[in-house]
C-alpha positions as CSV (number, residue, x, y, z in Angstrom):
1,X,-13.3,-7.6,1.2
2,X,-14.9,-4.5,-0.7
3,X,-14.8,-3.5,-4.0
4,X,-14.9,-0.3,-6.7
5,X,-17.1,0.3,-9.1
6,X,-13.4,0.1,-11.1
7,X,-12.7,-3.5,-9.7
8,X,-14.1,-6.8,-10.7
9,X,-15.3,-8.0,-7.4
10,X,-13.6,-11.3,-6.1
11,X,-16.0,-12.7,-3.9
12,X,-19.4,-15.1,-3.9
13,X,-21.5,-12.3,-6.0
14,X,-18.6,-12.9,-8.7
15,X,-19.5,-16.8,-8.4
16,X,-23.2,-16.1,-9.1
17,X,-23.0,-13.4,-11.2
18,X,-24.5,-11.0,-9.0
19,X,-23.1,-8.0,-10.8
20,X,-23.8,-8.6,-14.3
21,X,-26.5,-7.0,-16.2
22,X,-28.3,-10.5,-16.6
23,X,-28.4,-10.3,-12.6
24,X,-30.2,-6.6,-13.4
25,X,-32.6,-8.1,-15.7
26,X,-33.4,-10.8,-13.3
27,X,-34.3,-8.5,-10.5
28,X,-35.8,-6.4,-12.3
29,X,-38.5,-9.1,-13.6
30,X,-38.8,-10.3,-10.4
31,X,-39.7,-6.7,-8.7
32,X,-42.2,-6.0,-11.8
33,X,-43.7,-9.9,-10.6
34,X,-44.5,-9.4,-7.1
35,X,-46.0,-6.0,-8.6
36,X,-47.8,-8.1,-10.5
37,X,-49.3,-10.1,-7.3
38,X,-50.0,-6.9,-5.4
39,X,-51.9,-5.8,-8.1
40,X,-53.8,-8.9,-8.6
41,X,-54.4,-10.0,-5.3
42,X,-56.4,-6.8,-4.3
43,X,-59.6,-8.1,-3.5
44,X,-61.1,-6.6,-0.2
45,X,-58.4,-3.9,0.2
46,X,-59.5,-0.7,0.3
47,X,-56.6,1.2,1.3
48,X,-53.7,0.5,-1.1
49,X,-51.1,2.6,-0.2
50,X,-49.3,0.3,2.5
51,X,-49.2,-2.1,-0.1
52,X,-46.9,0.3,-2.7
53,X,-45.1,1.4,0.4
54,X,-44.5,-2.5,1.3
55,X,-43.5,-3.5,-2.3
56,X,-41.1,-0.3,-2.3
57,X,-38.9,-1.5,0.7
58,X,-38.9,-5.5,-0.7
59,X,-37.9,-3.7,-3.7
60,X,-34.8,-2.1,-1.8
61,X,-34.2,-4.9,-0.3
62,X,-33.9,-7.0,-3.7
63,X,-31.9,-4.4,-5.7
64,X,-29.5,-3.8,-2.2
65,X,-28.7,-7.8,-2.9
66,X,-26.8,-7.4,-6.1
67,X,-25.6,-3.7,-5.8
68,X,-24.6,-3.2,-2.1
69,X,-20.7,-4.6,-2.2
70,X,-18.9,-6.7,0.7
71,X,-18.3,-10.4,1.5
72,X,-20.0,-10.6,4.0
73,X,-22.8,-8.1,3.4
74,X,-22.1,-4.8,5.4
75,X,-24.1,-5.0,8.9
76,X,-26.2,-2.1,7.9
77,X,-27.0,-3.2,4.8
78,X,-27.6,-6.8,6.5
79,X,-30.2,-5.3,9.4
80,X,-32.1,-3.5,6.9
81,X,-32.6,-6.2,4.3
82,X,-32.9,-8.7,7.2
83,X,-36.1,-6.6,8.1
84,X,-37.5,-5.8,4.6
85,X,-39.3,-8.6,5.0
86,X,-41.2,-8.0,8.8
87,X,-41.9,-4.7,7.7
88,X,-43.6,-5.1,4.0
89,X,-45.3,-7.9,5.8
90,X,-46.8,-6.0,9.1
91,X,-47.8,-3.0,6.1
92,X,-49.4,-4.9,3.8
93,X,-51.3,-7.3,6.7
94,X,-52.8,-4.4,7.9
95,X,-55.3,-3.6,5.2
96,X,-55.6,-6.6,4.5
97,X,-59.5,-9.0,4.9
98,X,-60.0,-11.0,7.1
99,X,-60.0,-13.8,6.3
100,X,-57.9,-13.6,3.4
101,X,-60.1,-13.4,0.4
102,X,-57.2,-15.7,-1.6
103,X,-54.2,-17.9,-0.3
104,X,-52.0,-15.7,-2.4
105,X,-52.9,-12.7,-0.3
106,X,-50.1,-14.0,2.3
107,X,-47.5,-13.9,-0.5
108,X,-45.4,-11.2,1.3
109,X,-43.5,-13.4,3.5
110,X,-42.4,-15.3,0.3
111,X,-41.1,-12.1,-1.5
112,X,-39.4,-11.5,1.8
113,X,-37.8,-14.6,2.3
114,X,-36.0,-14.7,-1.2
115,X,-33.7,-11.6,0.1
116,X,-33.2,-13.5,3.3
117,X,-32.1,-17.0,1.2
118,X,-29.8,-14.4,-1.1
119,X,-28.5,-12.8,2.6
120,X,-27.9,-16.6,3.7
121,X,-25.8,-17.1,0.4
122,X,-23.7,-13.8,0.8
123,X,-22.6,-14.9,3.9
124,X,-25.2,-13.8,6.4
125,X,-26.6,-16.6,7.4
126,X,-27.5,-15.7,11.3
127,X,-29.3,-12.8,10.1
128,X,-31.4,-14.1,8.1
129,X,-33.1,-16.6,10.1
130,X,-33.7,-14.1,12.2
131,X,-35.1,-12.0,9.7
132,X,-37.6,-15.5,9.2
133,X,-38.7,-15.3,12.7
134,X,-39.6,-11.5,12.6
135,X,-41.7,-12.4,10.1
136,X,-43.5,-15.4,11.8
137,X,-44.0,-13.2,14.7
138,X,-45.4,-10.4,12.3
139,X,-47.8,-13.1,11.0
140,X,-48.5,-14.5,14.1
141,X,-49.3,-11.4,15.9
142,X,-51.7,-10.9,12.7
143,X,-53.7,-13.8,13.2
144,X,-53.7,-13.5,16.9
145,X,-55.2,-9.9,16.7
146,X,-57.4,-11.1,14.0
147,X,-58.9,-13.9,16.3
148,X,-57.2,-16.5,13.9
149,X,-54.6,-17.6,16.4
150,X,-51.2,-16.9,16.5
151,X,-50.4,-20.4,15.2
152,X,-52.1,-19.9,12.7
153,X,-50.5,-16.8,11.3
154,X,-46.9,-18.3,12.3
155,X,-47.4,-21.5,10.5
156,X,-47.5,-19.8,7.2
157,X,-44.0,-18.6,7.6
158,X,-42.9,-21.3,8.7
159,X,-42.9,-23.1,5.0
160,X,-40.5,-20.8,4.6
161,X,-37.9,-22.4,6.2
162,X,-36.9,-25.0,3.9
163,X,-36.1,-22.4,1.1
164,X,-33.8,-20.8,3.5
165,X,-32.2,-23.9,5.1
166,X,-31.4,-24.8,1.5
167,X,-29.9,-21.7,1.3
168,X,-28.1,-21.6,4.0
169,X,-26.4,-25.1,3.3
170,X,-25.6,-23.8,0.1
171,X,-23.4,-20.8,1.3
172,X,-21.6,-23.7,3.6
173,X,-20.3,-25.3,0.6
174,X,-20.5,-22.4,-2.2
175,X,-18.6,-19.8,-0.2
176,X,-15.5,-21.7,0.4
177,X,-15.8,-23.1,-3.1
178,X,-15.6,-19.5,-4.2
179,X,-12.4,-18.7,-2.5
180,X,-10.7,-21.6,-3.5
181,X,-11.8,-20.7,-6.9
182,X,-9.9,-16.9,-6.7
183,X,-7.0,-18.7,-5.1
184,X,-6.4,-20.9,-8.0
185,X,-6.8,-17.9,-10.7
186,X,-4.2,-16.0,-8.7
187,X,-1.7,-19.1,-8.2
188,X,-2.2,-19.2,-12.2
189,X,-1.8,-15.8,-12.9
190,X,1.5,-15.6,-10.8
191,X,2.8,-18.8,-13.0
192,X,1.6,-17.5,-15.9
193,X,3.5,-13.9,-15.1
194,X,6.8,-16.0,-13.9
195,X,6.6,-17.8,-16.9
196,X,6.2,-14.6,-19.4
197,X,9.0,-12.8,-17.0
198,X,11.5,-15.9,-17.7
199,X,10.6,-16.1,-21.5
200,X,11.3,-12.6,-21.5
201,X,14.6,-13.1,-20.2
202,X,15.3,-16.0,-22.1
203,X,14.5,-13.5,-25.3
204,X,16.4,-10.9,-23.9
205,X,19.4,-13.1,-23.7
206,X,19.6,-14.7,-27.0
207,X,19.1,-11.5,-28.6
208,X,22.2,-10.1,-26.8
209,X,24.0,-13.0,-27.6
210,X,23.3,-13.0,-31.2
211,X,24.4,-9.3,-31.1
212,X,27.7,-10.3,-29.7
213,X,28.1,-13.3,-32.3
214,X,27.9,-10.5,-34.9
215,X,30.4,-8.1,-33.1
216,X,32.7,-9.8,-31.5
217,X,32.8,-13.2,-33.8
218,X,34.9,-11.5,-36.4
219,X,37.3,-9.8,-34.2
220,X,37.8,-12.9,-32.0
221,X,38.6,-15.4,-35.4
222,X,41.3,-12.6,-36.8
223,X,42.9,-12.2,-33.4
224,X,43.1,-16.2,-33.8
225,X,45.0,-15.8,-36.2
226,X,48.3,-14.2,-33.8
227,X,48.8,-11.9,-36.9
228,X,50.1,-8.5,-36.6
229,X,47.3,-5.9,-36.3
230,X,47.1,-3.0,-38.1
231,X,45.9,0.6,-36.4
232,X,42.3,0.7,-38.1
233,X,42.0,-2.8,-36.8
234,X,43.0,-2.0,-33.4
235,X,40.9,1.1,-33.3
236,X,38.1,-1.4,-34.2
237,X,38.9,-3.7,-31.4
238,X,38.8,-0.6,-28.7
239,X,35.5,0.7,-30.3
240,X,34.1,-2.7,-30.2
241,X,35.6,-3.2,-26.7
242,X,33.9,-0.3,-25.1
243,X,30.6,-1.0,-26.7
244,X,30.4,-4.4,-25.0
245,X,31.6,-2.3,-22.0
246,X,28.1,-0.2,-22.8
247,X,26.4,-3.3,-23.1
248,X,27.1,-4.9,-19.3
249,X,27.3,-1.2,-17.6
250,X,24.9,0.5,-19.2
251,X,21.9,-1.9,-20.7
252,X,19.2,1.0,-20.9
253,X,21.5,3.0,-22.9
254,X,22.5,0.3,-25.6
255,X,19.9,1.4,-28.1
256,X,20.9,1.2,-32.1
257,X,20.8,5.3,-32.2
258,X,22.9,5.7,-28.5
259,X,25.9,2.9,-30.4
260,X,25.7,4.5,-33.4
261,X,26.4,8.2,-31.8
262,X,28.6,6.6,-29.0
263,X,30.8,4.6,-31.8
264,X,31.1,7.9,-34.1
265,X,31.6,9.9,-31.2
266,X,34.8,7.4,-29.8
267,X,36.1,7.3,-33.7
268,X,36.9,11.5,-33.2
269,X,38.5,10.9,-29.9
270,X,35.6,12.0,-27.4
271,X,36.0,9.8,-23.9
272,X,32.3,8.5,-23.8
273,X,31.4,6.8,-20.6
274,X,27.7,5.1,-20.2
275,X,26.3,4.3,-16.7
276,X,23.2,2.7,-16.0
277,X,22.3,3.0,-11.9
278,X,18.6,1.5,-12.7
279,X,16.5,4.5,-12.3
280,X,15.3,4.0,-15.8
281,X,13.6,0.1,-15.2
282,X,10.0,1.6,-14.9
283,X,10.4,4.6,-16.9
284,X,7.2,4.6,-19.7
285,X,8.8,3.6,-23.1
286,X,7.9,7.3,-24.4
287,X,9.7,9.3,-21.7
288,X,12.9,6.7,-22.4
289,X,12.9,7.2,-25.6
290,X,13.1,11.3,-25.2
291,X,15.7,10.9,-23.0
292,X,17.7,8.4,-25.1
293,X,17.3,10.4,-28.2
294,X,18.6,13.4,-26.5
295,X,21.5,11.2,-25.6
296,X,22.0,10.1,-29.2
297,X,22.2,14.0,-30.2
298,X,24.7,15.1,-28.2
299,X,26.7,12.2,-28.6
300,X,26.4,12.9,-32.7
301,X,27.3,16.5,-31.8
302,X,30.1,15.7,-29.5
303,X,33.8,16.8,-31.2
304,X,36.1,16.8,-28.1
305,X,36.4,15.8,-24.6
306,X,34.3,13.4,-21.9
307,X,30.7,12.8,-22.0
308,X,29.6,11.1,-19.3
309,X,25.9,9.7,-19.5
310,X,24.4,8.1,-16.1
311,X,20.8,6.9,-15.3
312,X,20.6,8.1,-12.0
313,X,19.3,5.4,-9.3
314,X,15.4,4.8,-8.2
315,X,14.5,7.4,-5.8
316,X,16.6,10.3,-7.2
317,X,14.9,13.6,-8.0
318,X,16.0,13.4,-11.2
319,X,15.8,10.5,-14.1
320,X,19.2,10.6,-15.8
321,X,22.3,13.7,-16.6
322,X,24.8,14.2,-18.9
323,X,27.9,15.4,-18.3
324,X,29.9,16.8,-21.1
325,X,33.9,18.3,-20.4
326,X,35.2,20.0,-24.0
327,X,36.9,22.4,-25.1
328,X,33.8,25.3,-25.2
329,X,33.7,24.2,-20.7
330,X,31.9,21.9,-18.4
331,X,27.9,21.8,-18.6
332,X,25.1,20.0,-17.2
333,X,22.2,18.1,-18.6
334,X,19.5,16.9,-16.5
335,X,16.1,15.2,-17.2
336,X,13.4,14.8,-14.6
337,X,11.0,12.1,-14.2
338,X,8.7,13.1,-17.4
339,X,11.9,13.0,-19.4
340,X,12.0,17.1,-19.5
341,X,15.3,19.2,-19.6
342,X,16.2,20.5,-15.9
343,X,17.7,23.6,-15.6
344,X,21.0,23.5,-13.5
């Protein structure tokens, strides 16, 4: 798995902390350390510049560990930091006295087999043992040209390996700790998103409920009553009848200003019919609430006639029309994705 600079990665350099700036800090101490030691162990060198080159490509190799992304590390990535080591090594070796003047002289194949341990971790475990035997060989082939044995030179890696076997046990048990880890936060996001969804719901619900307590309570205790209505009350139950009507047909259209305009609207004798196909769901709340204020006016405005109102269905080219039949003739409004007027 890879990951943007825009993504929080989701692997074992998330675990460790690989891409925070304390991670930045750390390596960046460490490079200015080994510096440090190249700088102070340079008795009985007389050419220098294999050592900067050296310290330049364990460098790379260090900085590659927290900045190159991929679980596992890439295979280009891996081969080159795999061999950071080998090569700063056989560099630095070179102009090096023989013997060594101090112990600490030999400290490349330390420097070297930190990235390797860090490789095991990130899940290149294979490589970076073999990146540990380059560099025995590279040691080995120094003391055997040097008339030190090759022995010799190879034994001073081989210390090495315990660091790395650590390391390597540690990405057996870290790694699948680390996706077990991810799998949990995503099992409790998802719960944690179902459970918001059904509280919504749940809010959604009583809220319409209480709305038709208040509407339809009243008109449901005087028909109760098996009096004789009167005309205003009738009108009142066919107003209140077609705005529950709006309610289960046409839920993205039962705004405060769209019942308002829709009951005035009904009251002069204008045949208003709301439809709600579902297009709207992931509309932005700004480009819904053009179109539903546009709505609104020409319901307020509407003296005669149909208007018919319809959110068109997912998919469609356009958002949402209005239809409007009166006595000035039949037009057309339509409103795009971005809640614009469409010319028809």
């Amino acid at each position: 798995m890879t990951t943007t600079s825009r993504e929080a990665p989701r692997d074992i350099t998330a675990i460790l902390g690989m891409h925070t700036p304390a991670a930045k800090g750390v390596v960046a101490v460490y490079i200015v350390a080994i510096t440090i030691v190249a700088f102070e162990t340079r008795q009985g060198i007389t050419t220098f510049w294999p050592i900067a080159l050296g310290l330049v490509v364990l460098a790379a190799g260090t900085i590659g560990l927290i900045t190159v992304p991929g679980d596992p590390l890439p295979v280009p990535a891996t081969i080159c930091m795999a061999s950071a080591g080998a090569i700063a090594s056989a560099l630095m070796l070179w102009v090096m006295p023989v013997p060594l003047e101090v112990p600490l002289q030999a400290w490349t194949h330390g420097a070297g087999t930190t990235i390797l341990c860090f490789m095991s971790v990130r899940g290149r475990w294979i490589s970076a043992w073999w990146g540990l035997f380059a560099m025995a060989v590279v040691y080995g082939l120094w003391g055997a040209l040097t008339d030190q044995g090759f022995v010799f030179g190879a034994v001073m890696v081989a210390i090495d390996g315990g660091p790395l076997a650590m390391a390597t046990l540690l990405s057996f048990t870290l790694r699948p700790s680390g996706k077990a880890v991810f799998a949990l936060r995503d099992a409790a996001t998802a719960r944690i998103s179902a459970l918001s969804a059904a509280q919504a719901a749940a809010e959604e619900r009583d809220a319409r409920l209480r709305q038709l307590d208040e509407v339809a309570r009243p008109l449901l205790e005087r028909i109760a009553t098996a009096e004789q209505f009167t005309a205003e009350e009738s009108e009142t139950f066919e107003l209140v009848e077609a705005n529950l009507r709006d309610r289960l047909r046409a839920p993205a259209l039962t705004t405060p200003d769209i019942d308002v305009a829709a009951r005035v609207a009904r009251t002069r004798g204008v045949e208003v019919v709301l439809i709600d196909d579902r297009g709207m769901d992931a509309t932005p709340e700004d480009v819904k609430g053009a179109v539903r204020a546009r709505i609104a006016e020409t319901l307020s405005a509407a003296e005669n006639g149909d208007v018919c109102v319809r959110v068109l269905p997912p998919g469609r080219a356009a958002l949402a029309s209005i239809y409007i039949h009166d006595s000035i003739g039949t037009r057309r409004i339509t409103f795009d994705h971005e809640g614009a007027e469409v010319q028809n």
